[in-house]
CSV table of C-alpha atoms in Angstrom, one decimal:
chain,number,residue,atom,x,y,z
A,24,UNK,CA,94.7,-15.9,-38.9
A,25,UNK,CA,92.9,-13.5,-41.2
A,26,UNK,CA,94.6,-10.7,-43.1
A,27,UNK,CA,93.9,-7.2,-44.2
A,28,UNK,CA,95.0,-6.2,-47.6
A,29,UNK,CA,95.2,-2.9,-49.5
A,30,UNK,CA,94.9,-2.9,-53.3
A,31,UNK,CA,96.2,0.2,-55.1
A,32,UNK,CA,95.4,0.7,-58.8
A,33,UNK,CA,93.8,3.4,-60.8
A,34,UNK,CA,91.8,0.8,-62.7
A,35,UNK,CA,88.7,-0.5,-60.9
A,36,UNK,CA,88.9,-3.5,-63.3
A,37,UNK,CA,92.3,-4.4,-61.9
A,38,UNK,CA,91.2,-3.9,-58.3
A,39,UNK,CA,88.3,-6.3,-58.9
A,40,UNK,CA,90.7,-8.8,-60.6
A,41,UNK,CA,93.1,-8.7,-57.7
A,42,UNK,CA,90.2,-9.1,-55.2
A,43,UNK,CA,88.9,-12.1,-57.2
A,44,UNK,CA,92.4,-13.7,-57.4
A,45,UNK,CA,92.9,-13.3,-53.6
A,46,UNK,CA,89.5,-14.9,-53.0
A,47,UNK,CA,90.2,-17.7,-55.4
A,48,UNK,CA,93.5,-18.4,-53.8
A,49,UNK,CA,91.6,-19.5,-50.7
A,50,UNK,CA,93.3,-17.1,-48.3
A,51,UNK,CA,91.6,-15.9,-45.1
A,52,UNK,CA,91.1,-12.3,-45.9
A,53,UNK,CA,89.3,-10.3,-43.2
A,54,UNK,CA,89.2,-6.9,-45.0
A,55,UNK,CA,90.1,-5.6,-48.4
A,56,UNK,CA,90.8,-1.8,-48.7
A,57,UNK,CA,91.1,-0.1,-52.0
A,58,UNK,CA,92.9,3.0,-53.3
A,59,UNK,CA,93.1,4.6,-56.8
A,60,UNK,CA,96.6,6.0,-56.3
A,61,UNK,CA,99.5,6.3,-53.9
A,62,UNK,CA,98.2,9.2,-52.0
A,63,UNK,CA,94.8,7.5,-51.3
A,64,UNK,CA,96.8,4.5,-50.3
A,65,UNK,CA,98.8,6.5,-47.7
A,66,UNK,CA,95.5,7.8,-46.3
A,67,UNK,CA,94.1,4.3,-46.0
A,68,UNK,CA,97.3,3.1,-44.3
A,69,UNK,CA,97.1,6.0,-41.8
A,70,UNK,CA,93.5,5.0,-40.9
A,71,UNK,CA,93.7,1.2,-41.0
A,72,UNK,CA,96.0,-1.6,-40.1
A,73,UNK,CA,97.1,-3.4,-43.3
A,74,UNK,CA,99.1,-6.7,-43.5
A,75,UNK,CA,100.1,-6.5,-47.1
A,76,UNK,CA,99.9,-3.9,-49.9
A,77,UNK,CA,99.4,-4.7,-53.6
A,78,UNK,CA,100.2,-1.8,-55.8
A,79,UNK,CA,100.4,-0.9,-59.5
A,80,UNK,CA,103.2,1.3,-60.7
A,81,UNK,CA,101.7,3.7,-63.2
A,82,UNK,CA,99.0,5.8,-61.5
A,83,UNK,CA,98.1,9.5,-61.5
A,84,UNK,CA,98.6,11.8,-58.5
A,85,UNK,CA,101.2,9.5,-56.8
A,86,UNK,CA,102.6,6.5,-58.6
A,87,UNK,CA,103.6,3.2,-57.1
A,88,UNK,CA,107.3,4.0,-56.9
A,89,UNK,CA,106.5,7.2,-54.9
A,90,UNK,CA,104.2,5.2,-52.6
A,91,UNK,CA,107.0,2.6,-51.9
A,92,UNK,CA,109.4,5.4,-51.2
A,93,UNK,CA,107.0,7.2,-48.8
A,94,UNK,CA,106.3,3.9,-47.0
A,95,UNK,CA,110.0,3.2,-46.7
A,96,UNK,CA,110.5,6.6,-44.9
A,97,UNK,CA,107.8,5.9,-42.4
A,98,UNK,CA,108.9,4.0,-39.2
A,99,UNK,CA,105.7,1.9,-39.0
A,100,UNK,CA,104.9,1.5,-42.7
A,101,UNK,CA,108.4,0.5,-43.6
A,102,UNK,CA,107.7,-3.0,-42.3
A,103,UNK,CA,104.5,-3.6,-44.2
A,104,UNK,CA,105.2,-5.9,-47.1
A,105,UNK,CA,104.6,-4.4,-50.6
A,106,UNK,CA,103.9,-6.4,-53.7
A,107,UNK,CA,104.0,-4.7,-57.1
A,108,UNK,CA,101.4,-5.9,-59.6
A,109,UNK,CA,102.2,-4.5,-63.0
A,110,UNK,CA,102.5,-5.2,-66.7
A,111,UNK,CA,105.8,-3.3,-66.8
A,112,UNK,CA,108.4,-5.8,-68.1
A,113,UNK,CA,111.6,-4.0,-67.2
A,114,UNK,CA,113.9,-6.1,-65.1
A,115,UNK,CA,115.9,-3.0,-64.3
A,116,UNK,CA,112.8,-1.4,-62.7
A,117,UNK,CA,112.0,-4.6,-60.8
A,118,UNK,CA,115.6,-4.5,-59.3
A,119,UNK,CA,115.2,-0.9,-58.4
A,120,UNK,CA,111.9,-1.7,-56.6
A,121,UNK,CA,113.5,-4.5,-54.7
A,122,UNK,CA,116.3,-2.1,-53.5
A,123,UNK,CA,113.5,0.1,-52.2
A,124,UNK,CA,112.1,-2.7,-50.2
A,125,UNK,CA,109.4,-4.2,-52.5
A,126,UNK,CA,109.1,-7.9,-51.5
A,127,UNK,CA,107.7,-9.4,-54.7
A,128,UNK,CA,106.6,-8.5,-58.2
A,129,UNK,CA,103.6,-10.1,-59.9
A,130,UNK,CA,103.3,-9.6,-63.6
A,131,UNK,CA,100.0,-9.2,-65.3
A,132,UNK,CA,98.2,-11.3,-66.3
A,133,UNK,CA,98.4,-13.0,-63.0
A,134,UNK,CA,96.8,-16.2,-61.6
A,135,UNK,CA,95.3,-16.9,-58.2
A,136,UNK,CA,98.1,-19.4,-57.5
A,137,UNK,CA,100.7,-16.7,-57.9
A,138,UNK,CA,98.9,-14.6,-55.3
A,139,UNK,CA,98.7,-17.6,-52.9
A,140,UNK,CA,102.4,-18.3,-53.2
A,141,UNK,CA,103.4,-14.7,-52.7
A,142,UNK,CA,101.0,-14.0,-49.8
A,143,UNK,CA,101.8,-17.2,-47.9
A,144,UNK,CA,105.5,-16.7,-48.3
A,145,UNK,CA,105.4,-13.1,-47.1
A,146,UNK,CA,102.9,-13.4,-44.3
A,147,UNK,CA,104.4,-16.6,-42.8
A,148,UNK,CA,107.7,-14.8,-42.6
A,149,UNK,CA,105.9,-11.9,-40.9
A,150,UNK,CA,104.3,-14.2,-38.3
A,151,UNK,CA,107.6,-15.9,-37.7
A,152,UNK,CA,109.2,-12.5,-37.0
A,153,UNK,CA,106.6,-11.8,-34.4
A,154,UNK,CA,104.7,-9.1,-36.2
A,155,UNK,CA,100.9,-9.1,-36.1
B,22,UNK,CA,115.9,1.5,-82.0
B,23,UNK,CA,112.7,1.6,-84.1
B,24,UNK,CA,109.6,0.2,-82.4
B,25,UNK,CA,108.9,-2.4,-85.1
B,26,UNK,CA,107.3,-5.8,-84.8
B,27,UNK,CA,106.2,-8.3,-87.5
B,28,UNK,CA,102.5,-8.6,-88.0
B,29,UNK,CA,102.4,-12.4,-87.4
B,30,UNK,CA,104.4,-12.0,-84.2
B,31,UNK,CA,102.0,-9.3,-83.0
B,32,UNK,CA,99.1,-11.6,-83.8
B,33,UNK,CA,100.7,-14.4,-81.7
B,34,UNK,CA,101.2,-12.1,-78.7
B,35,UNK,CA,97.5,-10.9,-78.9
B,36,UNK,CA,96.2,-14.5,-79.3
B,37,UNK,CA,98.2,-15.7,-76.3
B,38,UNK,CA,97.3,-12.8,-74.1
B,39,UNK,CA,93.6,-13.2,-74.9
B,40,UNK,CA,93.8,-16.9,-74.0
B,41,UNK,CA,95.9,-16.5,-70.8
B,42,UNK,CA,94.1,-13.4,-69.4
B,43,UNK,CA,90.6,-13.8,-70.6
B,44,UNK,CA,90.1,-17.3,-71.9
B,45,UNK,CA,89.1,-15.9,-75.3
B,46,UNK,CA,90.2,-17.8,-78.4
B,47,UNK,CA,91.0,-16.1,-81.6
B,48,UNK,CA,92.7,-16.9,-84.9
B,49,UNK,CA,94.3,-14.6,-87.5
B,50,UNK,CA,91.5,-13.4,-89.9
B,51,UNK,CA,92.1,-12.8,-93.6
B,52,UNK,CA,89.9,-11.4,-94.9
B,53,UNK,CA,88.8,-9.9,-91.6
B,54,UNK,CA,85.1,-9.7,-91.0
B,55,UNK,CA,83.7,-6.2,-91.2
B,56,UNK,CA,83.5,-4.1,-88.0
B,57,UNK,CA,80.1,-3.1,-86.8
B,58,UNK,CA,79.5,0.5,-85.8
B,59,UNK,CA,80.5,1.8,-83.4
B,60,UNK,CA,83.7,0.1,-82.4
B,61,UNK,CA,85.8,0.5,-79.2
B,62,UNK,CA,89.4,1.5,-79.3
B,63,UNK,CA,92.0,1.5,-76.5
B,64,UNK,CA,95.4,2.9,-77.0
B,65,UNK,CA,98.5,3.9,-75.1
B,66,UNK,CA,102.0,5.2,-75.8
B,67,UNK,CA,105.2,3.5,-74.8
B,68,UNK,CA,108.8,4.7,-74.6
B,69,UNK,CA,112.1,2.9,-74.3
B,70,UNK,CA,115.0,2.7,-76.8
B,71,UNK,CA,112.3,3.6,-79.3
B,72,UNK,CA,108.8,4.8,-78.8
B,73,UNK,CA,105.4,4.4,-80.4
B,74,UNK,CA,101.7,3.6,-79.8
B,75,UNK,CA,99.9,0.4,-79.3
B,76,UNK,CA,96.1,0.3,-80.1
B,77,UNK,CA,93.4,-2.3,-80.0
B,78,UNK,CA,90.1,-1.9,-81.9
B,79,UNK,CA,87.3,-4.4,-81.3
B,80,UNK,CA,83.6,-4.9,-81.3
B,81,UNK,CA,81.5,-4.0,-78.2
B,82,UNK,CA,80.6,-7.7,-77.9
B,83,UNK,CA,84.2,-8.8,-77.7
B,84,UNK,CA,84.9,-6.1,-75.2
B,85,UNK,CA,82.0,-7.2,-73.1
B,86,UNK,CA,83.4,-10.7,-73.2
B,87,UNK,CA,86.7,-9.4,-71.9
B,88,UNK,CA,84.9,-7.6,-69.1
B,89,UNK,CA,83.0,-10.8,-68.2
B,90,UNK,CA,86.0,-13.0,-68.1
B,91,UNK,CA,88.4,-10.6,-66.5
B,92,UNK,CA,85.9,-9.7,-63.8
B,93,UNK,CA,84.3,-13.1,-63.3
B,94,UNK,CA,80.9,-11.9,-64.4
B,95,UNK,CA,78.2,-13.9,-66.2
B,96,UNK,CA,77.9,-13.2,-69.9
B,97,UNK,CA,74.9,-10.9,-70.3
B,98,UNK,CA,75.3,-9.3,-66.9
B,99,UNK,CA,74.6,-5.6,-67.5
B,100,UNK,CA,77.8,-4.8,-65.7
B,101,UNK,CA,79.8,-6.3,-68.6
B,102,UNK,CA,78.4,-3.5,-70.8
B,103,UNK,CA,79.2,-0.8,-68.3
B,104,UNK,CA,82.8,-2.1,-67.8
B,105,UNK,CA,83.6,-3.1,-71.4
B,106,UNK,CA,85.7,0.0,-72.1
B,107,UNK,CA,87.6,-0.3,-68.8
B,108,UNK,CA,88.3,-4.0,-69.5
B,109,UNK,CA,89.6,-3.2,-73.0
B,110,UNK,CA,91.8,-0.5,-71.5
B,111,UNK,CA,93.3,-2.9,-69.0
B,112,UNK,CA,93.8,-5.5,-71.6
B,113,UNK,CA,95.8,-3.1,-73.8
B,114,UNK,CA,97.9,-2.3,-70.7
B,115,UNK,CA,98.7,-6.0,-70.2
B,116,UNK,CA,99.4,-6.5,-73.8
B,117,UNK,CA,101.7,-3.5,-73.8
B,118,UNK,CA,103.9,-5.3,-71.3
B,119,UNK,CA,104.6,-8.2,-73.6
B,120,UNK,CA,104.9,-6.0,-76.7
B,121,UNK,CA,107.4,-3.7,-75.1
B,122,UNK,CA,109.3,-6.8,-73.9
B,123,UNK,CA,109.3,-8.1,-77.4
B,124,UNK,CA,110.5,-4.8,-78.9
B,125,UNK,CA,113.2,-3.8,-76.4
B,126,UNK,CA,114.0,-6.9,-74.2
B,127,UNK,CA,114.0,-7.2,-70.4
B,128,UNK,CA,117.0,-5.0,-69.7
B,129,UNK,CA,115.7,-1.8,-71.3
B,130,UNK,CA,114.4,1.1,-69.4
B,131,UNK,CA,110.8,1.5,-70.6
B,132,UNK,CA,107.6,3.4,-69.8
B,133,UNK,CA,104.1,2.4,-70.6
B,134,UNK,CA,101.5,5.1,-70.7
B,135,UNK,CA,98.0,5.3,-69.4
B,136,UNK,CA,95.4,3.7,-71.7
B,137,UNK,CA,92.8,5.9,-73.4
B,138,UNK,CA,89.5,4.3,-74.4
B,139,UNK,CA,87.0,5.7,-76.8
B,140,UNK,CA,84.1,4.8,-79.0
B,141,UNK,CA,84.5,5.4,-82.7
B,142,UNK,CA,82.0,5.5,-85.5
B,143,UNK,CA,84.5,3.6,-87.6
B,144,UNK,CA,87.9,1.9,-87.1
B,145,UNK,CA,90.8,4.2,-87.5
B,146,UNK,CA,93.1,3.7,-90.5
B,147,UNK,CA,96.5,2.1,-89.7
B,148,UNK,CA,98.8,3.9,-92.0
B,149,UNK,CA,102.5,3.2,-91.2
B,150,UNK,CA,101.6,0.7,-88.5
B,151,UNK,CA,102.0,-3.0,-88.1
B,152,UNK,CA,98.5,-4.4,-87.9
B,153,UNK,CA,97.2,-7.8,-86.9
B,154,UNK,CA,93.5,-8.8,-87.4
B,155,UNK,CA,92.1,-11.6,-85.3
B,156,UNK,CA,88.6,-13.0,-84.9
B,157,UNK,CA,86.8,-15.3,-82.6
B,158,UNK,CA,84.8,-18.3,-83.7
B,159,UNK,CA,81.7,-16.2,-83.5
B,160,UNK,CA,83.2,-13.6,-85.9
B,161,UNK,CA,84.0,-11.0,-83.3
B,162,UNK,CA,87.0,-9.1,-84.6
B,163,UNK,CA,89.9,-7.5,-82.7
B,164,UNK,CA,92.7,-5.6,-84.4
B,165,UNK,CA,96.0,-4.7,-82.8
B,166,UNK,CA,98.4,-2.2,-84.3
B,167,UNK,CA,101.8,-0.9,-83.3
B,168,UNK,CA,102.7,2.5,-84.7
B,169,UNK,CA,106.4,3.5,-84.2
B,170,UNK,CA,107.0,7.2,-83.6
B,171,UNK,CA,109.2,9.0,-86.1
B,172,UNK,CA,112.9,8.7,-85.2
B,173,UNK,CA,114.5,11.8,-84.0
B,174,UNK,CA,117.2,13.3,-86.1
B,175,UNK,CA,120.7,12.6,-84.6
């Protein structure tokens, strides 16, 4: 099974790093979408089916926390797994994000193996639950 | 809580982050090799129980090395020159995560600002800041400095 992922970060360097890490993790990725902030991400999600979202927290226009909240309010998007990729070290914020439905938190700098573990764990669970 | 860190600890954090994130190896440098002109500077502010600014100043060559290694480009690829500033900005962002953790611990509510990158004719002075100077084997220098904001009166 191949997957469609959305990478949300205002830094094109980070979007490239995440794409590279996903490729190096050996995952079967059919399509990678990109967005520079939460608002662009919602537009991408409205136009495309996405299996998993990787998002930064600190972005202009709409930040990662606001994106997660918007997705949680949407009947369809609420089931799409979200992984936060951030250098923010606050455990308190990580706990807040989990309460909002964020499924995993990858700290920068990240390694491809970290992506592999997270993606496999999340998407196997999704397949088992019958979602696409 | 003042945003203060010892210079040798700051040097350790920068060294480890350069190795882990970009496979670039540096050592503390005293005396530091002179900076060429221009230099690249990336800086951001942070807030928590205290606040301040974290800045990195380095040579264009080291910033291009960062871009190559972060993005998986070949050294000498023209793209490394175009993305050197963005790579340095992202590196200061990653470094801020460990510096803020060191300063305030994992339980603190903290905020890391958006990096600003600029080219300078000469490295900025570091009055009132903790500064660590490192250099690669090739003599490419990178300085990190943490400047605490003045404490507000109670």
